[in-house]
Amino acid sequence: MDRCSLGSIGRCGWTSSGLHGSVRIGDLWAPLIGAVAMAAVGVGDDGDTVGPVAAAEGSEAGASGAAYPEFDKKCIFCRIGNREESVDLLHWDDQFACFRDIRPGAPHHYLVVPRKHIANCKSLKKEHISVVQKMVNIGKSVLQQNGMNDLADVRLGFHLPPFCTITHLHLHVLAPASQMGFISRMVYRVNSYWFITVDKLIENLKSLPDE
């Protein structure tokens, strides 16, 4: 269900709980509706749209920087983060990159990725809370730079495996959330079986034992 933009080349929509007491019918139907929504936007087995990746891999490499430690040459997001793809980067620093989603789920839809290869939000530990917070700050800053100042009307989150084909951590930044269509609301449904908000993720990470 993820979708992430590869700038002018293309973007890739690189688009859980016990039962206690009575269960609402809507809760039972939600996973099915979500699966249909993902199929409608061309989502792969892990939830990400896969078409734009091939186009990106055939694109001319952009201006190269030094490869980040733990860089995976086969990972499209690692290559984007290290400026080895011709992608319009809205933010780039020594740790993170941000670019547009190719099939936006809202008027503003950006992806923030770490340059270091991290598989997904399930692979995060308590020590990664600051990483998530930095990604959120970058996403909000890019929104403001692009004229979106109502940060109360923003959806920020990650798809949960196996709903993510690009195995590289990426934060979805969507705004205004109030203007998301039906399909997008399902694909990025708050704290569903397939999508978790940054607030919930950070809460979960804080609850993990110290290592």
PDB file of C-alpha atoms in Angstrom:
ATOM      1  CA  MET A   1       0.000   0.000   0.000  1.00  0.00           C
ATOM      2  CA  ASP A   2       2.880   2.266   0.126  1.00  0.00           C
ATOM      3  CA  ARG A   3       3.495   4.678  -2.624  1.00  0.00           C
ATOM      4  CA  CYS A   4       6.557   6.681  -3.163  1.00  0.00           C
ATOM      5  CA  SER A   5       7.488   9.212  -5.674  1.00  0.00           C
ATOM      6  CA  LEU A   6      10.592   9.092  -7.699  1.00  0.00           C
ATOM      7  CA  GLY A   7      10.440  12.778  -8.417  1.00  0.00           C
ATOM      8  CA  SER A   8      10.028  13.631 -12.073  1.00  0.00           C
ATOM      9  CA  ILE A   9      10.733   9.995 -12.997  1.00  0.00           C
ATOM     10  CA  GLY A  10       7.907   8.564 -11.022  1.00  0.00           C
ATOM     11  CA  ARG A  11       6.817   7.904  -7.482  1.00  0.00           C
ATOM     12  CA  CYS A  12       6.207   4.670  -5.847  1.00  0.00           C
ATOM     13  CA  GLY A  13       3.259   4.400  -3.638  1.00  0.00           C
ATOM     14  CA  TRP A  14       5.702   2.576  -1.557  1.00  0.00           C
ATOM     15  CA  THR A  15       1.515   2.136  -0.017  1.00  0.00           C
ATOM     16  CA  SER A  16      -3.234  -6.109  14.850  1.00  0.00           C
ATOM     17  CA  SER A  17      -5.350  -7.122  18.460  1.00  0.00           C
ATOM     18  CA  GLY A  18      -7.411  -9.562  20.453  1.00  0.00           C
ATOM     19  CA  LEU A  19     -11.160 -10.045  20.393  1.00  0.00           C
ATOM     20  CA  HIS A  20     -12.814  -9.097  23.652  1.00  0.00           C
ATOM     21  CA  GLY A  21     -16.560  -9.076  24.024  1.00  0.00           C
ATOM     22  CA  SER A  22     -18.699  -8.088  21.062  1.00  0.00           C
ATOM     23  CA  VAL A  23     -17.126  -7.333  17.677  1.00  0.00           C
ATOM     24  CA  ARG A  24     -18.439  -4.695  15.302  1.00  0.00           C
ATOM     25  CA  ILE A  25     -19.227  -5.910  11.794  1.00  0.00           C
ATOM     26  CA  GLY A  26     -17.152  -3.016  10.401  1.00  0.00           C
ATOM     27  CA  ASP A  27     -14.076  -4.319  12.206  1.00  0.00           C
ATOM     28  CA  LEU A  28     -14.473  -7.715  10.554  1.00  0.00           C
ATOM     29  CA  TRP A  29     -14.833  -6.199   7.096  1.00  0.00           C
ATOM     30  CA  ALA A  30     -11.945  -3.737   7.440  1.00  0.00           C
ATOM     31  CA  PRO A  31      -9.133  -6.139   6.400  1.00  0.00           C
ATOM     32  CA  LEU A  32     -11.091  -7.206   3.297  1.00  0.00           C
ATOM     33  CA  ILE A  33     -11.866  -3.614   2.331  1.00  0.00           C
ATOM     34  CA  GLY A  34      -8.222  -2.714   2.877  1.00  0.00           C
ATOM     35  CA  ALA A  35      -7.080  -5.553   0.633  1.00  0.00           C
ATOM     36  CA  VAL A  36      -9.466  -4.427  -2.112  1.00  0.00           C
ATOM     37  CA  ALA A  37      -8.208  -0.858  -1.734  1.00  0.00           C
ATOM     38  CA  MET A  38      -4.610  -1.985  -2.086  1.00  0.00           C
ATOM     39  CA  ALA A  39      -5.454  -3.995  -5.186  1.00  0.00           C
ATOM     40  CA  ALA A  40      -7.199  -0.962  -6.668  1.00  0.00           C
ATOM     41  CA  VAL A  41      -4.034   1.129  -6.465  1.00  0.00           C
ATOM     42  CA  GLY A  42      -1.801  -1.624  -7.806  1.00  0.00           C
ATOM     43  CA  VAL A  43      -0.216  -2.719  -4.563  1.00  0.00           C
ATOM     44  CA  GLY A  44       2.225  -5.605  -4.388  1.00  0.00           C
ATOM     45  CA  ASP A  45       2.299  -8.407  -1.829  1.00  0.00           C
ATOM     46  CA  ASP A  46       3.897  -6.160   0.745  1.00  0.00           C
ATOM     47  CA  GLY A  47       1.580  -3.280   0.054  1.00  0.00           C
ATOM     48  CA  ASP A  48       3.727  -1.080  -2.154  1.00  0.00           C
ATOM     49  CA  THR A  49       2.991  -0.201  -5.736  1.00  0.00           C
ATOM     50  CA  VAL A  50       5.658  -1.796  -7.817  1.00  0.00           C
ATOM     51  CA  GLY A  51       5.389  -0.345 -11.309  1.00  0.00           C
ATOM     52  CA  PRO A  52       7.519   2.815 -10.836  1.00  0.00           C
ATOM     53  CA  VAL A  53      10.469   0.884  -9.426  1.00  0.00           C
ATOM     54  CA  ALA A  54      11.402  -0.595 -12.752  1.00  0.00           C
ATOM     55  CA  ALA A  55      11.293   2.840 -14.342  1.00  0.00           C
ATOM     56  CA  ALA A  56      13.459   4.252 -11.609  1.00  0.00           C
ATOM     57  CA  GLU A  57      16.024   1.510 -11.948  1.00  0.00           C
ATOM     58  CA  GLY A  58      16.374   2.277 -15.631  1.00  0.00           C
ATOM     59  CA  SER A  59      16.773   5.998 -15.054  1.00  0.00           C
ATOM     60  CA  GLU A  60      19.979   7.912 -15.429  1.00  0.00           C
ATOM     61  CA  ALA A  61      21.860   8.208 -12.137  1.00  0.00           C
ATOM     62  CA  GLY A  62      21.790  11.582 -10.453  1.00  0.00           C
ATOM     63  CA  ALA A  63      24.655  13.443  -8.823  1.00  0.00           C
ATOM     64  CA  SER A  64      26.419  10.941  -6.583  1.00  0.00           C
ATOM     65  CA  GLY A  65      27.420  11.499  -2.996  1.00  0.00           C
ATOM     66  CA  ALA A  66      29.399   9.257  -0.729  1.00  0.00           C
ATOM     67  CA  ALA A  67      27.515   6.039  -0.039  1.00  0.00           C
ATOM     68  CA  TYR A  68      26.042   5.875   3.432  1.00  0.00           C
ATOM     69  CA  PRO A  69      27.302   3.147   5.765  1.00  0.00           C
ATOM     70  CA  GLU A  70      25.086   0.036   5.547  1.00  0.00           C
ATOM     71  CA  PHE A  71      24.091   1.069   2.047  1.00  0.00           C
ATOM     72  CA  ASP A  72      22.301  -1.651   0.035  1.00  0.00           C
ATOM     73  CA  LYS A  73      23.070  -1.233  -3.650  1.00  0.00           C
ATOM     74  CA  LYS A  74      20.051  -3.337  -4.620  1.00  0.00           C
ATOM     75  CA  CYS A  75      17.616  -1.187  -2.631  1.00  0.00           C
ATOM     76  CA  ILE A  76      15.927   1.569  -4.656  1.00  0.00           C
ATOM     77  CA  PHE A  77      15.490   3.740  -1.567  1.00  0.00           C
ATOM     78  CA  CYS A  78      19.142   3.358  -0.615  1.00  0.00           C
ATOM     79  CA  ARG A  79      20.076   4.505  -4.107  1.00  0.00           C
ATOM     80  CA  ILE A  80      17.675   7.443  -3.933  1.00  0.00           C
ATOM     81  CA  GLY A  81      19.035   8.413  -0.520  1.00  0.00           C
ATOM     82  CA  ASN A  82      22.551   8.347  -1.896  1.00  0.00           C
ATOM     83  CA  ARG A  83      21.655  10.365  -4.995  1.00  0.00           C
ATOM     84  CA  GLU A  84      22.187   7.519  -7.406  1.00  0.00           C
ATOM     85  CA  GLU A  85      18.777   8.021  -9.014  1.00  0.00           C
ATOM     86  CA  SER A  86      17.377  11.031 -10.858  1.00  0.00           C
ATOM     87  CA  VAL A  87      14.827  11.946  -8.238  1.00  0.00           C
ATOM     88  CA  ASP A  88      13.658  15.378  -7.133  1.00  0.00           C
ATOM     89  CA  LEU A  89      14.762  15.425  -3.509  1.00  0.00           C
ATOM     90  CA  LEU A  90      12.781  17.834  -1.352  1.00  0.00           C
ATOM     91  CA  HIS A  91      15.170  17.271   1.539  1.00  0.00           C
ATOM     92  CA  TRP A  92      18.572  15.625   1.751  1.00  0.00           C
ATOM     93  CA  ASP A  93      21.136  15.554   4.526  1.00  0.00           C
ATOM     94  CA  ASP A  94      23.719  13.162   5.955  1.00  0.00           C
ATOM     95  CA  GLN A  95      20.999  10.903   7.406  1.00  0.00           C
ATOM     96  CA  PHE A  96      17.697  11.317   5.544  1.00  0.00           C
ATOM     97  CA  ALA A  97      16.063  12.041   2.198  1.00  0.00           C
ATOM     98  CA  CYS A  98      12.535  13.141   1.289  1.00  0.00           C
ATOM     99  CA  PHE A  99      10.746  12.947  -2.068  1.00  0.00           C
ATOM    100  CA  ARG A 100       7.224  12.920  -3.511  1.00  0.00           C
ATOM    101  CA  ASP A 101       5.016   9.862  -3.773  1.00  0.00           C
ATOM    102  CA  ILE A 102       4.237   8.867  -7.332  1.00  0.00           C
ATOM    103  CA  ARG A 103       0.594   8.108  -6.680  1.00  0.00           C
ATOM    104  CA  PRO A 104      -0.287  10.660  -4.033  1.00  0.00           C
ATOM    105  CA  GLY A 105      -3.009   9.784  -1.569  1.00  0.00           C
ATOM    106  CA  ALA A 106      -3.504  13.466  -0.709  1.00  0.00           C
ATOM    107  CA  PRO A 107      -2.631  16.864  -2.257  1.00  0.00           C
ATOM    108  CA  HIS A 108       0.698  16.630  -0.399  1.00  0.00           C
ATOM    109  CA  HIS A 109       2.188  13.134  -0.167  1.00  0.00           C
ATOM    110  CA  TYR A 110       5.867  12.760   0.622  1.00  0.00           C
ATOM    111  CA  LEU A 111       8.126   9.941   1.733  1.00  0.00           C
ATOM    112  CA  VAL A 112      10.916  10.387   4.252  1.00  0.00           C
ATOM    113  CA  VAL A 113      13.570   7.654   4.269  1.00  0.00           C
ATOM    114  CA  PRO A 114      16.755   7.090   6.244  1.00  0.00           C
ATOM    115  CA  ARG A 115      19.863   6.825   4.090  1.00  0.00           C
ATOM    116  CA  LYS A 116      20.945   3.929   6.277  1.00  0.00           C
ATOM    117  CA  HIS A 117      19.211   0.716   5.230  1.00  0.00           C
ATOM    118  CA  ILE A 118      16.544  -0.177   7.817  1.00  0.00           C
ATOM    119  CA  ALA A 119      14.039  -2.817   6.762  1.00  0.00           C
ATOM    120  CA  ASN A 120      10.722  -1.564   8.189  1.00  0.00           C
ATOM    121  CA  CYS A 121       9.058  -0.275  11.356  1.00  0.00           C
ATOM    122  CA  LYS A 122       8.918  -3.787  12.830  1.00  0.00           C
ATOM    123  CA  SER A 123      12.708  -3.889  12.857  1.00  0.00           C
ATOM    124  CA  LEU A 124      12.953  -0.738  14.988  1.00  0.00           C
ATOM    125  CA  LYS A 125      14.076  -0.803  18.603  1.00  0.00           C
ATOM    126  CA  LYS A 126      13.724   1.620  21.485  1.00  0.00           C
ATOM    127  CA  GLU A 127      16.948   3.318  20.430  1.00  0.00           C
ATOM    128  CA  HIS A 128      15.324   4.257  17.099  1.00  0.00           C
ATOM    129  CA  ILE A 129      12.740   6.601  18.611  1.00  0.00           C
ATOM    130  CA  SER A 130      14.928   9.589  17.769  1.00  0.00           C
ATOM    131  CA  VAL A 131      15.172   8.358  14.159  1.00  0.00           C
ATOM    132  CA  VAL A 132      11.379   8.304  13.848  1.00  0.00           C
ATOM    133  CA  GLN A 133      11.097  11.747  15.454  1.00  0.00           C
ATOM    134  CA  LYS A 134      13.662  13.207  13.050  1.00  0.00           C
ATOM    135  CA  MET A 135      11.763  11.747  10.104  1.00  0.00           C
ATOM    136  CA  VAL A 136       8.568  13.356  11.384  1.00  0.00           C
ATOM    137  CA  ASN A 137      10.272  16.737  11.790  1.00  0.00           C
ATOM    138  CA  ILE A 138      11.611  16.559   8.239  1.00  0.00           C
ATOM    139  CA  GLY A 139       8.175  15.631   6.892  1.00  0.00           C
ATOM    140  CA  LYS A 140       6.518  18.561   8.660  1.00  0.00           C
ATOM    141  CA  SER A 141       9.243  20.947   7.511  1.00  0.00           C
ATOM    142  CA  VAL A 142       8.809  19.872   3.873  1.00  0.00           C
ATOM    143  CA  LEU A 143       5.039  20.343   4.188  1.00  0.00           C
ATOM    144  CA  GLN A 144       5.542  23.905   5.425  1.00  0.00           C
ATOM    145  CA  GLN A 145       8.059  24.626   2.686  1.00  0.00           C
ATOM    146  CA  ASN A 146       5.394  23.576   0.195  1.00  0.00           C
ATOM    147  CA  GLY A 147       2.661  25.796   1.612  1.00  0.00           C
ATOM    148  CA  MET A 148       0.956  23.337   3.973  1.00  0.00           C
ATOM    149  CA  ASN A 149       0.870  25.049   7.354  1.00  0.00           C
ATOM    150  CA  ASP A 150      -2.063  23.285   9.029  1.00  0.00           C
ATOM    151  CA  LEU A 151      -0.038  20.543  10.698  1.00  0.00           C
ATOM    152  CA  ALA A 152      -3.099  19.392  12.627  1.00  0.00           C
ATOM    153  CA  ASP A 153      -4.541  18.051   9.346  1.00  0.00           C
ATOM    154  CA  VAL A 154      -1.701  15.649   8.560  1.00  0.00           C
ATOM    155  CA  ARG A 155      -1.419  11.863   8.526  1.00  0.00           C
ATOM    156  CA  LEU A 156       2.001  10.466   9.392  1.00  0.00           C
ATOM    157  CA  GLY A 157       2.725   6.767   9.527  1.00  0.00           C
ATOM    158  CA  PHE A 158       4.229   3.552   8.237  1.00  0.00           C
ATOM    159  CA  HIS A 159       2.862   0.445   6.602  1.00  0.00           C
ATOM    160  CA  LEU A 160       3.332  -2.726   8.593  1.00  0.00           C
ATOM    161  CA  PRO A 161       4.889  -5.817   7.039  1.00  0.00           C
ATOM    162  CA  PRO A 162       3.879  -7.700   5.020  1.00  0.00           C
ATOM    163  CA  PHE A 163       2.163  -4.637   3.541  1.00  0.00           C
ATOM    164  CA  CYS A 164       5.361  -2.980   2.307  1.00  0.00           C
ATOM    165  CA  THR A 165       7.200  -4.284  -1.180  1.00  0.00           C
ATOM    166  CA  ILE A 166      10.069  -1.877  -0.688  1.00  0.00           C
ATOM    167  CA  THR A 167      11.943  -3.296   2.264  1.00  0.00           C
ATOM    168  CA  HIS A 168      13.334   0.022   3.416  1.00  0.00           C
ATOM    169  CA  LEU A 169      11.811   2.115   6.185  1.00  0.00           C
ATOM    170  CA  HIS A 170       9.794   5.038   4.819  1.00  0.00           C
ATOM    171  CA  LEU A 171       7.455   7.485   6.500  1.00  0.00           C
ATOM    172  CA  HIS A 172       4.290   8.512   4.662  1.00  0.00           C
ATOM    173  CA  VAL A 173       3.487  12.203   5.035  1.00  0.00           C
ATOM    174  CA  LEU A 174      -0.016  13.022   3.766  1.00  0.00           C
ATOM    175  CA  ALA A 175      -1.864  16.350   3.946  1.00  0.00           C
ATOM    176  CA  PRO A 176      -4.480  17.617   4.184  1.00  0.00           C
ATOM    177  CA  ALA A 177      -5.718  14.341   5.674  1.00  0.00           C
ATOM    178  CA  SER A 178      -9.257  15.719   5.447  1.00  0.00           C
ATOM    179  CA  GLN A 179      -8.975  15.700   1.643  1.00  0.00           C
ATOM    180  CA  MET A 180      -7.955  12.047   1.321  1.00  0.00           C
ATOM    181  CA  GLY A 181     -10.336  10.007  -0.827  1.00  0.00           C
ATOM    182  CA  PHE A 182     -12.007   6.740   0.155  1.00  0.00           C
ATOM    183  CA  ILE A 183      -9.272   4.487  -1.220  1.00  0.00           C
ATOM    184  CA  SER A 184      -6.512   6.528   0.402  1.00  0.00           C
ATOM    185  CA  ARG A 185      -8.342   6.544   3.722  1.00  0.00           C
ATOM    186  CA  MET A 186      -8.385   2.760   3.586  1.00  0.00           C
ATOM    187  CA  VAL A 187      -4.794   2.359   2.398  1.00  0.00           C
ATOM    188  CA  TYR A 188      -3.608   4.689   5.170  1.00  0.00           C
ATOM    189  CA  ARG A 189      -6.231   3.749   7.745  1.00  0.00           C
ATOM    190  CA  VAL A 190      -5.131   4.891  11.196  1.00  0.00           C
ATOM    191  CA  ASN A 191      -3.726   2.054  13.317  1.00  0.00           C
ATOM    192  CA  SER A 192      -5.216  -0.676  11.158  1.00  0.00           C
ATOM    193  CA  TYR A 193      -3.791  -4.127  10.493  1.00  0.00           C
ATOM    194  CA  TRP A 194      -1.577  -2.592   7.816  1.00  0.00           C
ATOM    195  CA  PHE A 195      -0.792   1.008   8.813  1.00  0.00           C
ATOM    196  CA  ILE A 196       0.474   2.501  12.072  1.00  0.00           C
ATOM    197  CA  THR A 197       0.710   6.188  12.959  1.00  0.00           C
ATOM    198  CA  VAL A 198       3.959   7.661  14.230  1.00  0.00           C
ATOM    199  CA  ASP A 199       2.398   8.388  17.626  1.00  0.00           C
ATOM    200  CA  LYS A 200       1.343   4.759  18.077  1.00  0.00           C
ATOM    201  CA  LEU A 201       4.693   3.482  16.811  1.00  0.00           C
ATOM    202  CA  ILE A 202       6.630   5.687  19.230  1.00  0.00           C
ATOM    203  CA  GLU A 203       4.341   4.574  22.045  1.00  0.00           C
ATOM    204  CA  ASN A 204       5.086   0.935  21.161  1.00  0.00           C
ATOM    205  CA  LEU A 205       8.831   1.564  20.963  1.00  0.00           C
ATOM    206  CA  LYS A 206       8.845   3.268  24.368  1.00  0.00           C
ATOM    207  CA  SER A 207       7.237   0.179  25.867  1.00  0.00           C
ATOM    208  CA  LEU A 208      10.060  -2.088  24.665  1.00  0.00           C
ATOM    209  CA  PRO A 209      12.622  -3.219  27.245  1.00  0.00           C
ATOM    210  CA  ASP A 210      16.033  -1.562  27.266  1.00  0.00           C
ATOM    211  CA  GLU A 211      18.744  -3.663  25.654  1.00  0.00           C
TER     212      GLU A 211
END
